[in-house]
mmCIF file of C-alpha atoms in Angstrom:
data_model
loop_
_atom_site.group_PDB
_atom_site.id
_atom_site.type_symbol
_atom_site.label_atom_id
_atom_site.label_comp_id
_atom_site.label_asym_id
_atom_site.label_seq_id
_atom_site.Cartn_x
_atom_site.Cartn_y
_atom_site.Cartn_z
ATOM 1 C CA ALA A 235 -17.273 -23.647 9.337
ATOM 2 C CA SER A 236 -18.862 -20.273 8.634
ATOM 3 C CA ARG A 237 -22.552 -20.449 7.798
ATOM 4 C CA GLY A 238 -23.010 -16.862 6.625
ATOM 5 C CA GLU A 239 -23.016 -15.377 3.134
ATOM 6 C CA ALA A 240 -19.534 -13.963 3.690
ATOM 7 C CA VAL A 241 -16.602 -14.348 6.027
ATOM 8 C CA PHE A 242 -14.678 -11.238 7.054
ATOM 9 C CA PHE A 243 -10.995 -11.159 7.985
ATOM 10 C CA LEU A 244 -9.627 -8.457 10.295
ATOM 11 C CA ASP A 245 -6.139 -8.240 11.800
ATOM 12 C CA ASP A 246 -5.719 -8.070 15.559
ATOM 13 C CA ASP A 247 -4.153 -4.598 15.215
ATOM 14 C CA ALA A 248 -7.002 -3.223 13.085
ATOM 15 C CA ARG A 249 -10.408 -1.906 14.087
ATOM 16 C CA VAL A 250 -13.575 -1.114 12.193
ATOM 17 C CA PRO A 251 -15.276 2.275 12.426
ATOM 18 C CA PRO A 252 -18.910 2.555 13.540
ATOM 19 C CA GLY A 253 -21.350 1.349 10.895
ATOM 20 C CA PHE A 254 -18.743 -0.728 9.053
ATOM 21 C CA PHE A 255 -20.699 -3.984 8.934
ATOM 22 C CA ALA A 256 -23.862 -2.230 7.753
ATOM 23 C CA ARG A 257 -21.821 -0.740 4.893
ATOM 24 C CA LEU A 258 -20.331 -4.169 4.128
ATOM 25 C CA GLU A 259 -23.820 -5.712 3.973
ATOM 26 C CA GLN A 260 -24.891 -2.895 1.632
ATOM 27 C CA LYS A 261 -21.897 -3.511 -0.670
ATOM 28 C CA LEU A 262 -22.606 -7.243 -0.719
ATOM 29 C CA ARG A 263 -26.145 -6.465 -1.922
ATOM 30 C CA GLU A 264 -25.050 -3.709 -4.317
ATOM 31 C CA TYR A 265 -22.316 -5.822 -5.967
ATOM 32 C CA PRO A 266 -23.571 -9.404 -6.248
ATOM 33 C CA ALA A 267 -20.754 -10.208 -8.717
ATOM 34 C CA ALA A 268 -18.071 -9.411 -6.113
ATOM 35 C CA ASP A 269 -16.472 -12.558 -4.713
ATOM 36 C CA ALA A 270 -14.074 -10.572 -2.516
ATOM 37 C CA LEU A 271 -14.618 -7.116 -1.016
ATOM 38 C CA GLY A 272 -12.441 -4.816 1.011
ATOM 39 C CA GLY A 273 -11.163 -1.310 1.307
ATOM 40 C CA PRO A 274 -8.260 0.774 2.509
ATOM 41 C CA ASN A 275 -6.518 0.274 5.805
ATOM 42 C CA LEU A 276 -5.849 3.748 7.151
ATOM 43 C CA THR A 277 -3.360 4.930 9.746
ATOM 44 C CA PRO A 278 -5.241 5.753 12.956
ATOM 45 C CA PRO A 279 -5.220 9.501 13.625
ATOM 46 C CA GLU A 280 -3.903 8.986 17.168
ATOM 47 C CA SER A 281 -0.772 7.163 15.906
ATOM 48 C CA GLY A 282 2.696 8.224 17.003
ATOM 49 C CA PRO A 283 5.066 10.234 14.790
ATOM 50 C CA PHE A 284 6.901 7.348 13.114
ATOM 51 C CA ALA A 285 3.688 5.380 12.536
ATOM 52 C CA ARG A 286 2.200 8.439 10.787
ATOM 53 C CA VAL A 287 5.323 8.744 8.606
ATOM 54 C CA ALA A 288 5.125 5.030 7.763
ATOM 55 C CA GLY A 289 1.438 5.432 6.905
ATOM 56 C CA ALA A 290 2.206 8.404 4.652
ATOM 57 C CA LEU A 291 4.961 6.440 2.908
ATOM 58 C CA LEU A 292 2.738 3.393 2.373
ATOM 59 C CA SER A 293 -0.118 5.515 1.012
ATOM 60 C CA SER A 294 2.122 7.343 -1.486
ATOM 61 C CA ARG A 295 2.812 6.124 -5.005
ATOM 62 C CA PHE A 296 6.509 6.778 -4.350
ATOM 63 C CA GLY A 297 6.542 4.525 -1.313
ATOM 64 C CA ALA A 298 4.320 1.661 -2.442
ATOM 65 C CA GLY A 299 3.500 2.118 -6.136
ATOM 66 C CA ARG A 300 0.175 0.557 -7.154
ATOM 67 C CA MET A 301 -0.100 -1.083 -3.757
ATOM 68 C CA SER A 302 -0.482 2.362 -2.162
ATOM 69 C CA ARG A 303 -4.203 1.992 -2.954
ATOM 70 C CA ARG A 304 -4.373 -0.499 -0.082
ATOM 71 C CA TYR A 305 -3.570 2.381 2.233
ATOM 72 C CA ARG A 306 -5.224 5.402 0.616
ATOM 73 C CA GLY A 307 -8.064 3.777 -1.300
ATOM 74 C CA PHE A 308 -9.787 4.701 -4.522
ATOM 75 C CA PRO A 309 -12.025 7.767 -4.845
ATOM 76 C CA ARG A 310 -15.036 5.465 -5.434
ATOM 77 C CA ASP A 311 -15.905 1.774 -5.656
ATOM 78 C CA ALA A 312 -13.720 -0.020 -8.207
ATOM 79 C CA TRP A 313 -13.108 -3.529 -9.474
ATOM 80 C CA THR A 314 -9.535 -4.429 -8.642
ATOM 81 C CA ASP A 315 -6.887 -7.085 -8.226
ATOM 82 C CA ASP A 316 -4.694 -8.201 -5.336
ATOM 83 C CA SER A 317 -2.670 -4.966 -5.394
ATOM 84 C CA SER A 318 -5.516 -3.044 -3.743
ATOM 85 C CA LEU A 319 -6.795 -5.407 -1.053
ATOM 86 C CA MET A 320 -5.270 -6.834 2.116
ATOM 87 C CA LEU A 321 -6.194 -9.606 4.493
ATOM 88 C CA CYS A 322 -6.482 -7.144 7.388
ATOM 89 C CA ASN A 323 -9.746 -5.974 5.753
ATOM 90 C CA LEU A 324 -11.165 -8.601 3.429
ATOM 91 C CA ALA A 325 -14.548 -10.266 3.001
ATOM 92 C CA LEU A 326 -14.968 -13.428 0.927
ATOM 93 C CA ARG A 327 -18.322 -14.713 -0.235
ATOM 94 C CA ARG A 328 -19.297 -18.251 0.598
ATOM 95 C CA ARG A 329 -19.422 -19.169 -3.112
ATOM 96 C CA ALA A 330 -15.769 -18.152 -3.593
ATOM 97 C CA VAL A 331 -14.676 -20.400 -0.746
ATOM 98 C CA ALA A 332 -16.915 -23.221 -2.004
ATOM 99 C CA ALA A 333 -15.316 -22.855 -5.463
ATOM 100 C CA GLY A 334 -11.868 -23.395 -3.977
ATOM 101 C CA ALA A 335 -10.678 -19.979 -2.780
ATOM 102 C CA ALA A 336 -8.326 -20.988 0.004
ATOM 103 C CA PHE A 337 -5.234 -19.650 1.708
ATOM 104 C CA ASP A 338 -1.968 -21.400 0.906
ATOM 105 C CA GLU A 339 -0.553 -22.284 4.311
ATOM 106 C CA GLY A 340 2.953 -22.617 2.842
ATOM 107 C CA LEU A 341 3.292 -18.836 2.576
ATOM 108 C CA SER A 342 4.708 -16.789 5.419
ATOM 109 C CA ARG A 343 2.930 -13.656 4.097
ATOM 110 C CA ASN A 344 0.920 -12.532 1.063
ATOM 111 C CA GLU A 345 -1.548 -15.406 1.328
ATOM 112 C CA GLU A 346 -4.412 -13.083 0.353
ATOM 113 C CA ASN A 347 -2.538 -11.978 -2.755
ATOM 114 C CA LEU A 348 -2.186 -15.537 -3.999
ATOM 115 C CA LEU A 349 -5.810 -16.326 -3.101
ATOM 116 C CA LEU A 350 -7.055 -13.234 -4.980
ATOM 117 C CA ALA A 351 -4.825 -13.940 -8.002
ATOM 118 C CA ARG A 352 -6.106 -17.522 -8.196
ATOM 119 C CA LEU A 353 -9.679 -16.299 -7.730
ATOM 120 C CA ALA A 354 -9.239 -13.860 -10.631
ATOM 121 C CA GLY A 355 -7.728 -16.657 -12.742
ATOM 122 C CA ARG A 356 -11.007 -18.567 -12.301
ATOM 123 C CA GLY A 357 -13.093 -15.533 -13.274
ATOM 124 C CA GLY A 358 -13.741 -14.275 -9.737
ATOM 125 C CA ARG A 359 -14.035 -10.550 -9.109
ATOM 126 C CA ALA A 360 -12.751 -8.340 -6.330
ATOM 127 C CA LEU A 361 -14.123 -4.958 -5.285
ATOM 128 C CA HIS A 362 -12.332 -2.160 -3.429
ATOM 129 C CA SER A 363 -14.645 0.333 -1.735
ATOM 130 C CA PRO A 364 -13.411 3.430 0.099
ATOM 131 C CA ASP A 365 -16.492 3.068 2.321
ATOM 132 C CA LEU A 366 -15.038 -0.165 3.719
ATOM 133 C CA PHE A 367 -12.012 1.332 5.477
ATOM 134 C CA VAL A 368 -10.480 0.124 8.715
ATOM 135 C CA TRP A 369 -8.013 1.750 11.099
ATOM 136 C CA HIS A 370 -4.814 -0.325 11.024
ATOM 137 C CA GLU A 371 -1.871 0.248 13.355
ATOM 138 C CA ARG A 372 1.520 0.879 11.740
ATOM 139 C CA ARG A 373 4.895 -0.206 13.037
ATOM 140 C CA ALA A 374 6.120 2.297 15.611
ATOM 141 C CA SER A 375 9.857 2.232 14.803
ATOM 142 C CA PRO A 376 12.057 2.200 11.695
ATOM 143 C CA GLY A 377 13.457 -1.240 12.570
ATOM 144 C CA ALA A 378 10.014 -2.791 12.999
ATOM 145 C CA PHE A 379 8.842 -1.198 9.753
ATOM 146 C CA LEU A 380 11.869 -2.509 7.816
ATOM 147 C CA ARG A 381 11.375 -6.017 9.260
ATOM 148 C CA GLN A 382 7.734 -5.902 8.126
ATOM 149 C CA CYS A 383 8.768 -4.818 4.611
ATOM 150 C CA PHE A 384 11.404 -7.558 4.438
ATOM 151 C CA ALA A 385 8.919 -10.212 5.575
ATOM 152 C CA SER A 386 6.450 -9.026 2.914
ATOM 153 C CA GLY A 387 9.199 -9.342 0.309
ATOM 154 C CA VAL A 388 9.893 -12.917 1.422
ATOM 155 C CA GLY A 389 6.171 -13.672 1.118
ATOM 156 C CA ARG A 390 6.113 -12.146 -2.389
ATOM 157 C CA GLY A 391 9.049 -14.382 -3.343
ATOM 158 C CA GLN A 392 7.201 -17.457 -2.065
ATOM 159 C CA MET A 393 4.112 -16.398 -3.990
ATOM 160 C CA THR A 394 6.121 -15.872 -7.180
ATOM 161 C CA ARG A 395 7.546 -19.370 -6.888
ATOM 162 C CA LEU A 396 3.986 -20.772 -6.715
ATOM 163 C CA ALA A 397 2.460 -18.404 -9.305
ATOM 164 C CA PRO A 398 5.201 -16.917 -11.533
ATOM 165 C CA GLY A 399 2.661 -14.976 -13.606
ATOM 166 C CA THR A 400 1.919 -12.723 -10.621
ATOM 167 C CA LEU A 401 5.392 -11.132 -10.608
ATOM 168 C CA ARG A 402 5.433 -7.484 -11.678
ATOM 169 C CA PRO A 403 8.434 -5.177 -12.200
ATOM 170 C CA VAL A 404 7.516 -3.156 -9.099
ATOM 171 C CA HIS A 405 8.065 -6.269 -6.969
ATOM 172 C CA VAL A 406 11.745 -6.477 -7.938
ATOM 173 C CA ALA A 407 12.443 -2.718 -8.042
ATOM 174 C CA PRO A 408 13.838 -2.603 -4.466
ATOM 175 C CA LEU A 409 16.256 -5.442 -5.232
ATOM 176 C CA ALA A 410 17.299 -3.810 -8.508
ATOM 177 C CA ALA A 411 17.980 -0.529 -6.699
ATOM 178 C CA LEU A 412 20.011 -2.319 -4.015
ATOM 179 C CA TYR A 413 22.001 -4.207 -6.664
ATOM 180 C CA ALA A 414 22.669 -1.024 -8.635
ATOM 181 C CA ARG A 415 23.843 0.750 -5.476
ATOM 182 C CA ARG A 416 26.316 -2.007 -4.638
ATOM 183 C CA ASN A 417 27.812 -2.106 -8.145
#
């Protein structure tokens, strides 16, 4: 139903800094080939102790591998794939939606990852810009954080069933480590 050039998705526990939409408009003009645009989702500075630890873990290569770029960003604008963008901070151009970019409602999570992978499969391009950051709340307790990670893993499994070519070794590393520990 949107009539604009782009539609922007923002989670209810995320907020944009001042000037964000002006920067987004600038990036849309600067990168006309970008079908999807987004940036890092940073831990708010006023977060509690565990939320800051969770944010540090997510933004480290040790904690999140390639996907840590979602949380720490790139040093400058970069063309990317679904490992660097999240739905809590994502703009889609009208043409991408008109060409069939749509969320799969059968997924419990990771719907943006499948959308971006399918978009790339049709030749669409995604841009990550550190200028397009948002402040995104982290889970405040270890239990809530682990439940979030588990739910993301379930979503990745659903996505893999629909698009097997999107599975990467890093996605199964936690299961492999758990299996090795039990045996």
